[in-house]
Amino acid sequence: MEGERSLLTGVGISAVGIGMYIPFSLVFFHHVTGLSFTLVGLVLTVTGLTGLAFMPLAGSAVDRFGAREVNLALHAVRALGFALYPFAESLPAFAAVALVTALADRSFPVVQQSLIGEVARGGARDRLQASVRALQNAGMGAGALLVSGALALWGTGGFQYTAWGNALAFALAGALVSRVRPVRDAEATGSADRPALGYRTVLRDRPFLGLTAANFLTALGYAALSVLFPLYISTWLRGPDSLTGAAFTVNTALCAGIGVLVAGRVRRSGARRTRSAALGALLFAAAFVAQIVLGTLRPGQTVTMVALLAIVVVYTVGELVHSPSGGALSVSAAPEAVRGRYLATYQLSYALATALAPSLFTVLLAVDGRLPWAVLAVAALGAAAALVLLERHLPAEAVHATPPAPVTAPVPAVAVAVAV
């Protein structure tokens, strides 16, 4: 695909920038701006929620201007924002820069998915989805290591240099994306029909809304690793905090190392995207049920560590099976003329799950440590069932990575005889 290598390189570089601040966000911004942790946390929460409200506008912008153009604009905003962070020492200045940057950060997944839809077709979308996810994990891991090195070399003053490193990473990623040349369907290249289509088109598409609802159930499972795992290990299993780091390391290493291989195996099997995504949800459910068993037995520390890491492997394989198929399914189910609006709606399922997860998990965990896993298992099973039921209502080109061969009627024997 033309420009695909540039797109993937840009994804890897921007992921390095993300990895340089996401794992240390509160500490990062505290040292860069000099503001208290309380103020930094409040500003990040408010600006993050505001960014969610901006996502539908990003979808409309994609449909009007194209995903590549909006992608370039967001990279420029992120680069400028991080370049200005070291100078935002007052609360109003930090809030202003954080707001603009949050709008770009929250909208970026919508635009990124839309861009994948513009540059790849058929099974290539599944492959590109897997490659993007693998590079994001590898890049974020590399970014975290770079921050660790900067802090070891310069102390907390290294955060200022990493802010400028982020700005450089996003600028380089934008320069690479500028080389991408989208491929558009002939029937969707005209812009005359686009103003007549809007979010009402999405809201009338019940199969796509069902797909979005099913993804919300699965997205709760994605949020479990970063929110529920650490709390469960420390409060219910009474395990060491180092287990959390080990779980994250296993997940990141597997995603970066075998993500493309797993997705390729699924793609070559010829499985329908709905069914491979459902299989990923079932693997999630199996991992969550295993957590219930582990939390009931509560074996010794060594057995707990081995069992927990094995569960993380099952969970990660589920993620690797579900993510490329689910992402390509959503992109391919969206009509090209309004793909941005469709994917903005779909990405809200991830954003809503991420926003609800902390309060939902903590409330359930306070009742019983196994209860949140039971809820997640039921949600994952519901998502798998919904994906299979939705299969016949979604477009064939979305369900199948490779369009099924047309069935031709057998030629009557009499006709053959006449022809001879």
Tab-separated table of C-alpha atoms in Angstrom:
chain	number	residue	atom	x	y	z
A	1	MET	CA	0.000	0.000	0.000
A	2	GLU	CA	1.297	3.434	-0.933
A	3	GLY	CA	2.446	5.288	2.140
A	4	GLU	CA	1.691	2.378	4.494
A	5	ARG	CA	5.302	2.205	5.655
A	6	SER	CA	5.272	5.921	6.424
A	7	LEU	CA	2.028	5.531	8.358
A	8	LEU	CA	3.405	2.666	10.463
A	9	THR	CA	6.674	4.482	11.128
A	10	GLY	CA	4.698	7.525	12.228
A	11	VAL	CA	2.581	5.364	14.537
A	12	GLY	CA	5.716	3.939	16.142
A	13	ILE	CA	7.304	7.350	16.668
A	14	SER	CA	4.160	8.936	18.112
A	15	ALA	CA	3.754	5.916	20.417
A	16	VAL	CA	7.224	6.625	21.790
A	17	GLY	CA	6.002	10.126	22.635
A	18	ILE	CA	2.880	8.754	24.312
A	19	GLY	CA	4.938	6.284	26.318
A	20	MET	CA	7.111	9.125	27.568
A	21	TYR	CA	4.288	10.658	29.601
A	22	ILE	CA	1.240	8.370	29.941
A	23	PRO	CA	2.706	6.050	32.638
A	24	PHE	CA	3.838	9.074	34.677
A	25	SER	CA	1.140	11.594	33.728
A	26	LEU	CA	0.514	13.190	37.137
A	27	VAL	CA	4.197	13.237	38.083
A	28	PHE	CA	5.149	14.325	34.573
A	29	PHE	CA	2.902	17.387	34.493
A	30	HIS	CA	3.617	18.249	38.133
A	31	HIS	CA	7.335	18.573	37.434
A	32	VAL	CA	6.925	20.193	34.007
A	33	THR	CA	4.543	22.929	35.239
A	34	GLY	CA	5.440	23.175	38.929
A	35	LEU	CA	1.750	22.955	39.932
A	36	SER	CA	0.475	20.735	42.763
A	37	PHE	CA	-0.682	17.165	42.120
A	38	THR	CA	-4.235	18.133	43.108
A	39	LEU	CA	-4.452	20.923	40.544
A	40	VAL	CA	-2.811	18.828	37.850
A	41	GLY	CA	-5.232	15.954	38.463
A	42	LEU	CA	-8.259	18.244	38.414
A	43	VAL	CA	-7.200	19.926	35.177
A	44	LEU	CA	-6.464	16.599	33.453
A	45	THR	CA	-9.857	15.185	34.500
A	46	VAL	CA	-11.844	18.210	33.329
A	47	THR	CA	-9.953	18.591	30.049
A	48	GLY	CA	-10.172	14.840	29.390
A	49	LEU	CA	-13.962	14.843	29.795
A	50	THR	CA	-14.195	17.911	27.576
A	51	GLY	CA	-12.164	16.067	24.978
A	52	LEU	CA	-14.825	13.345	24.840
A	53	ALA	CA	-17.414	15.911	23.821
A	54	PHE	CA	-15.131	16.980	20.955
A	55	MET	CA	-14.983	13.506	19.366
A	56	PRO	CA	-18.192	13.882	17.297
A	57	LEU	CA	-16.796	17.116	15.823
A	58	ALA	CA	-13.619	15.262	14.881
A	59	GLY	CA	-15.735	12.686	13.061
A	60	SER	CA	-17.500	15.426	11.103
A	61	ALA	CA	-14.134	17.008	10.243
A	62	VAL	CA	-12.863	13.688	8.878
A	63	ASP	CA	-15.889	13.377	6.595
A	64	ARG	CA	-15.479	16.929	5.340
A	65	PHE	CA	-11.709	17.242	4.985
A	66	GLY	CA	-10.374	13.676	4.982
A	67	ALA	CA	-8.671	11.611	7.669
A	68	ARG	CA	-5.119	12.392	6.542
A	69	GLU	CA	-5.648	16.152	6.750
A	70	VAL	CA	-7.267	15.985	10.199
A	71	ASN	CA	-4.542	13.576	11.338
A	72	LEU	CA	-1.891	16.108	10.339
A	73	ALA	CA	-3.723	18.867	12.208
A	74	LEU	CA	-3.930	16.783	15.390
A	75	HIS	CA	-0.233	15.909	15.220
A	76	ALA	CA	0.567	19.614	14.885
A	77	VAL	CA	-1.629	20.489	17.888
A	78	ARG	CA	-0.032	17.789	20.033
A	79	ALA	CA	3.480	18.861	19.022
A	80	LEU	CA	2.722	22.504	19.842
A	81	GLY	CA	1.052	21.587	23.136
A	82	PHE	CA	4.006	19.616	24.463
A	83	ALA	CA	6.449	22.258	23.282
A	84	LEU	CA	4.515	24.816	25.375
A	85	TYR	CA	4.036	22.706	28.532
A	86	PRO	CA	7.391	23.718	30.125
A	87	PHE	CA	6.344	27.370	29.820
A	88	ALA	CA	2.818	26.845	31.257
A	89	GLU	CA	3.723	27.580	34.879
A	90	SER	CA	0.449	29.252	35.907
A	91	LEU	CA	-2.836	27.415	36.346
A	92	PRO	CA	-4.683	29.256	33.505
A	93	ALA	CA	-1.800	28.673	31.091
A	94	PHE	CA	-1.579	24.979	31.972
A	95	ALA	CA	-5.356	24.558	31.696
A	96	ALA	CA	-5.390	26.218	28.266
A	97	VAL	CA	-2.559	24.085	26.888
A	98	ALA	CA	-3.959	20.912	28.496
A	99	LEU	CA	-7.413	21.575	27.024
A	100	VAL	CA	-6.168	22.008	23.475
A	101	THR	CA	-3.896	18.966	23.781
A	102	ALA	CA	-6.700	16.850	25.309
A	103	LEU	CA	-9.009	17.687	22.404
A	104	ALA	CA	-6.370	16.343	20.020
A	105	ASP	CA	-5.560	13.285	22.155
A	106	ARG	CA	-9.176	12.177	22.611
A	107	SER	CA	-10.009	12.631	18.933
A	108	PHE	CA	-6.901	10.900	17.631
A	109	PRO	CA	-8.210	7.281	17.745
A	110	VAL	CA	-11.192	8.293	15.598
A	111	VAL	CA	-8.947	9.871	13.005
A	112	GLN	CA	-6.392	7.048	13.119
A	113	GLN	CA	-9.056	4.401	12.477
A	114	SER	CA	-10.500	6.480	9.658
A	115	LEU	CA	-7.057	6.804	8.080
A	116	ILE	CA	-6.620	3.020	8.165
A	117	GLY	CA	-9.915	2.799	6.302
A	118	GLU	CA	-8.597	5.245	3.689
A	119	VAL	CA	-5.301	3.484	2.960
A	120	ALA	CA	-6.235	-0.229	3.190
A	121	ARG	CA	-8.910	-2.501	1.791
A	122	GLY	CA	-10.138	-6.022	2.579
A	123	GLY	CA	-7.830	-8.243	4.604
A	124	ALA	CA	-5.119	-5.582	4.482
A	125	ARG	CA	-7.140	-3.641	7.061
A	126	ASP	CA	-6.861	-6.492	9.558
A	127	ARG	CA	-3.116	-6.727	8.962
A	128	LEU	CA	-2.672	-2.975	9.300
A	129	GLN	CA	-4.749	-2.921	12.495
A	130	ALA	CA	-2.502	-5.597	14.013
A	131	SER	CA	0.678	-3.824	12.902
A	132	VAL	CA	-0.496	-0.515	14.367
A	133	ARG	CA	-1.329	-2.133	17.708
A	134	ALA	CA	2.027	-3.938	17.865
A	135	LEU	CA	3.934	-0.742	17.086
A	136	GLN	CA	1.922	1.223	19.630
A	137	ASN	CA	2.827	-1.247	22.362
A	138	ALA	CA	6.485	-1.398	21.359
A	139	GLY	CA	6.696	2.392	21.039
A	140	MET	CA	5.069	3.039	24.400
A	141	GLY	CA	7.451	0.602	26.048
A	142	ALA	CA	10.412	2.340	24.403
A	143	GLY	CA	9.080	5.738	25.483
A	144	ALA	CA	8.808	4.601	29.100
A	145	LEU	CA	12.403	3.369	28.962
A	146	LEU	CA	13.553	6.711	27.518
A	147	VAL	CA	11.908	8.586	30.391
A	148	SER	CA	13.564	6.257	32.888
A	149	GLY	CA	16.935	6.996	31.289
A	150	ALA	CA	16.284	10.741	31.243
A	151	LEU	CA	15.309	10.724	34.916
A	152	ALA	CA	18.400	8.709	35.817
A	153	LEU	CA	20.581	11.190	33.937
A	154	TRP	CA	18.968	14.544	34.810
A	155	GLY	CA	16.678	13.753	37.741
A	156	THR	CA	13.178	15.251	37.749
A	157	GLY	CA	14.493	18.016	35.473
A	158	GLY	CA	14.482	15.363	32.768
A	159	PHE	CA	10.722	15.715	32.482
A	160	GLN	CA	11.227	19.070	30.759
A	161	TYR	CA	13.413	17.453	28.116
A	162	THR	CA	10.918	14.654	27.604
A	163	ALA	CA	8.177	17.251	27.000
A	164	TRP	CA	10.220	18.630	24.123
A	165	GLY	CA	10.987	15.052	23.059
A	166	ASN	CA	7.241	14.453	22.835
A	167	ALA	CA	6.819	17.564	20.699
A	168	LEU	CA	9.553	16.330	18.353
A	169	ALA	CA	8.015	12.841	18.180
A	170	PHE	CA	4.583	14.171	17.197
A	171	ALA	CA	6.107	16.555	14.648
A	172	LEU	CA	8.074	13.721	13.020
A	173	ALA	CA	5.006	11.481	13.013
A	174	GLY	CA	3.006	14.217	11.288
A	175	ALA	CA	5.711	14.654	8.650
A	176	LEU	CA	5.554	10.936	7.906
A	177	VAL	CA	1.758	10.869	7.712
A	178	SER	CA	1.905	13.694	5.156
A	179	ARG	CA	3.411	11.147	2.738
A	180	VAL	CA	0.370	8.844	2.986
A	181	ARG	CA	-1.868	8.832	-0.087
A	182	PRO	CA	-5.444	7.696	0.695
A	183	VAL	CA	-7.321	5.452	-1.718
A	184	ARG	CA	-10.988	6.352	-2.052
A	185	ASP	CA	-13.857	4.420	-3.564
A	186	ALA	CA	-15.073	5.921	-6.825
A	187	GLU	CA	-18.652	6.302	-5.629
A	188	ALA	CA	-17.551	8.207	-2.523
A	189	THR	CA	-15.045	10.632	-4.031
A	190	GLY	CA	-17.577	13.289	-4.810
A	191	SER	CA	-18.298	15.731	-1.993
A	192	ALA	CA	-21.677	16.895	-3.242
A	193	ASP	CA	-23.571	14.217	-1.340
A	194	ARG	CA	-21.682	14.585	1.935
A	195	PRO	CA	-23.493	17.597	3.470
A	196	ALA	CA	-26.792	15.638	3.331
A	197	LEU	CA	-25.328	12.898	5.536
A	198	GLY	CA	-24.785	13.391	9.256
A	199	TYR	CA	-25.114	11.682	12.617
A	200	ARG	CA	-28.763	10.896	11.890
A	201	THR	CA	-27.426	8.406	9.339
A	202	VAL	CA	-25.436	6.691	12.080
A	203	LEU	CA	-28.333	6.676	14.538
A	204	ARG	CA	-30.591	5.013	11.949
A	205	ASP	CA	-28.055	2.227	11.390
A	206	ARG	CA	-29.195	-0.219	14.070
A	207	PRO	CA	-26.699	-2.997	13.220
A	208	PHE	CA	-23.800	-0.559	13.621
A	209	LEU	CA	-25.213	0.731	16.913
A	210	GLY	CA	-25.471	-2.886	18.036
A	211	LEU	CA	-21.843	-3.381	17.054
A	212	THR	CA	-20.906	-0.306	19.095
A	213	ALA	CA	-22.841	-1.580	22.129
A	214	ALA	CA	-21.128	-4.984	21.855
A	215	ASN	CA	-17.767	-3.240	21.724
A	216	PHE	CA	-18.595	-1.307	24.908
A	217	LEU	CA	-19.007	-4.632	26.718
A	218	THR	CA	-15.628	-5.806	25.429
A	219	ALA	CA	-13.996	-2.436	26.101
A	220	LEU	CA	-14.736	-2.855	29.804
A	221	GLY	CA	-12.447	-5.877	29.627
A	222	TYR	CA	-9.704	-3.824	27.979
A	223	ALA	CA	-9.884	-1.370	30.880
A	224	ALA	CA	-9.441	-4.171	33.415
A	225	LEU	CA	-5.682	-4.520	32.943
A	226	SER	CA	-4.838	-0.961	33.895
A	227	VAL	CA	-7.561	-0.373	36.530
A	228	LEU	CA	-8.760	-3.642	38.070
A	229	PHE	CA	-5.623	-5.807	37.972
A	230	PRO	CA	-3.549	-3.613	40.333
A	231	LEU	CA	-6.405	-3.220	42.852
A	232	TYR	CA	-7.297	-6.914	42.763
A	233	ILE	CA	-3.698	-8.027	43.264
A	234	SER	CA	-3.032	-5.714	46.201
A	235	THR	CA	-6.378	-5.905	48.044
A	236	TRP	CA	-7.923	-9.314	47.344
A	237	LEU	CA	-4.942	-11.559	46.506
A	238	ARG	CA	-2.631	-9.720	48.920
A	239	GLY	CA	0.131	-10.037	46.358
A	240	PRO	CA	3.209	-7.835	45.944
A	241	ASP	CA	2.975	-4.695	43.809
A	242	SER	CA	5.688	-6.139	41.577
A	243	LEU	CA	3.082	-8.554	40.188
A	244	THR	CA	1.303	-5.625	38.580
A	245	GLY	CA	4.476	-4.614	36.774
A	246	ALA	CA	5.052	-8.205	35.693
A	247	ALA	CA	1.502	-8.428	34.305
A	248	PHE	CA	1.949	-5.232	32.310
A	249	THR	CA	5.325	-6.409	31.013
A	250	VAL	CA	3.920	-9.740	29.818
A	251	ASN	CA	0.982	-8.018	28.119
A	252	THR	CA	3.132	-5.399	26.392
A	253	ALA	CA	5.780	-7.892	25.276
A	254	LEU	CA	3.210	-10.272	23.793
A	255	CYS	CA	1.311	-7.478	22.032
A	256	ALA	CA	4.507	-6.126	20.494
A	257	GLY	CA	6.095	-9.505	19.786
A	258	ILE	CA	3.356	-11.778	18.443
A	259	GLY	CA	0.461	-9.423	17.695
A	260	VAL	CA	1.030	-9.437	13.936
A	261	LEU	CA	1.614	-13.218	13.893
A	262	VAL	CA	-1.646	-13.956	15.727
A	263	ALA	CA	-3.617	-11.592	13.503
A	264	GLY	CA	-2.053	-13.164	10.400
A	265	ARG	CA	-3.005	-16.628	11.576
A	266	VAL	CA	-6.594	-15.518	12.186
A	267	ARG	CA	-6.725	-13.809	8.794
A	268	ARG	CA	-5.346	-16.834	6.917
A	269	SER	CA	-7.893	-19.084	8.622
A	270	GLY	CA	-10.607	-17.282	6.667
A	271	ALA	CA	-12.663	-16.681	9.808
A	272	ARG	CA	-15.351	-14.047	9.591
A	273	ARG	CA	-14.431	-10.888	11.466
A	274	THR	CA	-17.505	-11.166	13.652
A	275	ARG	CA	-16.539	-14.676	14.728
A	276	SER	CA	-12.850	-13.972	15.330
A	277	ALA	CA	-13.826	-10.895	17.370
A	278	ALA	CA	-16.296	-13.097	19.269
A	279	LEU	CA	-13.502	-15.625	19.900
A	280	GLY	CA	-11.404	-12.837	21.393
A	281	ALA	CA	-14.298	-11.930	23.697
A	282	LEU	CA	-14.641	-15.587	24.740
A	283	LEU	CA	-10.939	-15.690	25.630
A	284	PHE	CA	-11.509	-12.570	27.733
A	285	ALA	CA	-14.362	-14.366	29.494
A	286	ALA	CA	-12.147	-17.410	30.131
A	287	ALA	CA	-9.473	-15.191	31.701
A	288	PHE	CA	-12.057	-13.474	33.898
A	289	VAL	CA	-13.524	-16.782	35.084
A	290	ALA	CA	-9.979	-17.947	35.880
A	291	GLN	CA	-9.568	-14.836	38.050
A	292	ILE	CA	-12.688	-15.841	39.990
A	293	VAL	CA	-11.236	-19.317	40.554
A	294	LEU	CA	-7.891	-17.847	41.613
A	295	GLY	CA	-9.607	-15.407	43.952
A	296	THR	CA	-11.617	-18.233	45.502
A	297	LEU	CA	-8.701	-20.622	46.076
A	298	ARG	CA	-6.131	-17.981	47.030
A	299	PRO	CA	-3.127	-20.333	46.886
A	300	GLY	CA	0.393	-19.514	48.047
A	301	GLN	CA	2.311	-16.583	46.633
A	302	THR	CA	4.349	-18.627	44.120
A	303	VAL	CA	1.303	-20.428	42.719
A	304	THR	CA	-0.610	-17.140	42.616
A	305	MET	CA	2.160	-15.476	40.621
A	306	VAL	CA	2.369	-18.315	38.077
A	307	ALA	CA	-1.426	-18.557	37.757
A	308	LEU	CA	-1.860	-14.821	37.388
A	309	LEU	CA	0.751	-14.573	34.633
A	310	ALA	CA	-0.880	-17.512	32.835
A	311	ILE	CA	-4.211	-15.687	33.037
A	312	VAL	CA	-2.563	-12.564	31.621
A	313	VAL	CA	-1.338	-14.652	28.661
A	314	VAL	CA	-4.890	-15.882	27.939
A	315	TYR	CA	-6.200	-12.335	28.341
A	316	THR	CA	-3.561	-10.958	25.969
A	317	VAL	CA	-4.234	-13.590	23.303
A	318	GLY	CA	-7.897	-12.604	23.509
A	319	GLU	CA	-6.870	-8.990	22.987
A	320	LEU	CA	-4.702	-9.930	19.987
A	321	VAL	CA	-7.505	-11.952	18.392
A	322	HIS	CA	-10.243	-9.398	19.052
A	323	SER	CA	-8.523	-6.085	18.348
A	324	PRO	CA	-7.605	-6.387	14.616
A	325	SER	CA	-10.878	-8.078	13.677
A	326	GLY	CA	-13.024	-5.725	15.770
A	327	GLY	CA	-11.232	-2.645	14.462
A	328	ALA	CA	-11.416	-3.733	10.822
A	329	LEU	CA	-15.071	-4.718	11.302
A	330	SER	CA	-15.997	-1.225	12.510
A	331	VAL	CA	-14.029	0.500	9.742
A	332	SER	CA	-15.484	-1.702	7.007
A	333	ALA	CA	-19.056	-1.429	8.318
A	334	ALA	CA	-18.904	2.359	8.042
A	335	PRO	CA	-19.929	3.937	4.704
A	336	GLU	CA	-16.958	5.861	3.347
A	337	ALA	CA	-18.824	9.160	2.939
A	338	VAL	CA	-19.589	9.274	6.682
A	339	ARG	CA	-16.835	7.041	8.024
A	340	GLY	CA	-15.593	9.712	10.407
A	341	ARG	CA	-18.990	10.076	12.084
A	342	TYR	CA	-19.442	6.318	12.286
A	343	LEU	CA	-16.045	5.756	13.879
A	344	ALA	CA	-16.508	8.683	16.270
A	345	THR	CA	-19.650	6.926	17.496
A	346	TYR	CA	-17.835	3.592	17.721
A	347	GLN	CA	-14.832	5.043	19.582
A	348	LEU	CA	-17.167	6.537	22.178
A	349	SER	CA	-17.723	2.960	23.374
A	350	TYR	CA	-14.039	2.773	24.331
A	351	ALA	CA	-14.053	6.252	25.857
A	352	LEU	CA	-17.194	5.574	27.904
A	353	ALA	CA	-15.839	2.240	29.172
A	354	THR	CA	-12.558	3.900	30.166
A	355	ALA	CA	-14.418	6.662	32.012
A	356	LEU	CA	-16.768	4.286	33.867
A	357	ALA	CA	-14.252	1.556	34.702
A	358	PRO	CA	-12.573	3.115	37.781
A	359	SER	CA	-15.799	3.790	39.692
A	360	LEU	CA	-17.515	0.567	38.541
A	361	PHE	CA	-14.585	-1.666	39.464
A	362	THR	CA	-13.918	-0.063	42.829
A	363	VAL	CA	-17.582	-0.309	43.884
A	364	LEU	CA	-17.811	-3.974	42.885
A	365	LEU	CA	-14.436	-4.781	44.438
A	366	ALA	CA	-15.567	-3.294	47.749
A	367	VAL	CA	-18.399	-5.865	47.842
A	368	ASP	CA	-16.323	-8.900	46.839
A	369	GLY	CA	-13.036	-9.214	44.967
A	370	ARG	CA	-14.531	-11.743	42.550
A	371	LEU	CA	-17.618	-9.709	41.676
A	372	PRO	CA	-16.039	-7.378	39.080
A	373	TRP	CA	-14.589	-10.402	37.260
A	374	ALA	CA	-18.025	-12.025	37.215
A	375	VAL	CA	-19.544	-8.868	35.711
A	376	LEU	CA	-16.753	-8.687	33.132
A	377	ALA	CA	-17.190	-12.374	32.225
A	378	VAL	CA	-20.923	-11.886	31.638
A	379	ALA	CA	-20.212	-8.740	29.605
A	380	ALA	CA	-17.655	-10.560	27.438
A	381	LEU	CA	-20.036	-13.472	26.830
A	382	GLY	CA	-22.766	-10.990	25.919
A	383	ALA	CA	-20.434	-9.278	23.472
A	384	ALA	CA	-19.530	-12.597	21.819
A	385	ALA	CA	-23.200	-13.545	21.431
A	386	ALA	CA	-24.091	-10.103	20.054
A	387	LEU	CA	-21.303	-10.244	17.453
A	388	VAL	CA	-22.540	-13.594	16.142
A	389	LEU	CA	-26.178	-12.424	16.069
A	390	LEU	CA	-25.239	-9.193	14.264
A	391	GLU	CA	-23.325	-11.062	11.570
A	392	ARG	CA	-26.208	-11.405	9.104
A	393	HIS	CA	-27.261	-7.771	9.550
A	394	LEU	CA	-23.865	-6.200	8.820
A	395	PRO	CA	-22.501	-5.564	5.295
A	396	ALA	CA	-20.828	-8.635	3.761
A	397	GLU	CA	-17.657	-6.653	3.017
A	398	ALA	CA	-17.406	-5.844	6.721
A	399	VAL	CA	-17.961	-9.403	7.957
A	400	HIS	CA	-15.567	-11.024	5.481
A	401	ALA	CA	-11.946	-9.877	5.192
A	402	THR	CA	-11.944	-11.549	1.767
A	403	PRO	CA	-15.294	-11.402	-0.057
A	404	PRO	CA	-16.807	-14.898	-0.404
A	405	ALA	CA	-16.727	-16.367	-3.879
A	406	PRO	CA	-20.057	-16.007	-5.698
A	407	VAL	CA	-22.090	-19.195	-5.954
A	408	THR	CA	-22.768	-20.052	-9.580
A	409	ALA	CA	-25.730	-22.181	-10.565
A	410	PRO	CA	-24.848	-25.496	-12.268
A	411	VAL	CA	-25.357	-25.539	-16.029
A	412	PRO	CA	-28.218	-27.878	-17.028
A	413	ALA	CA	-27.115	-30.978	-18.917
A	414	VAL	CA	-29.503	-30.178	-21.802
A	415	ALA	CA	-27.877	-26.784	-22.304
A	416	VAL	CA	-24.461	-28.437	-22.442
A	417	ALA	CA	-25.691	-30.874	-25.032
A	418	VAL	CA	-27.159	-28.092	-27.179
A	419	ALA	CA	-23.953	-26.106	-26.925
A	420	VAL	CA	-21.942	-29.122	-28.115
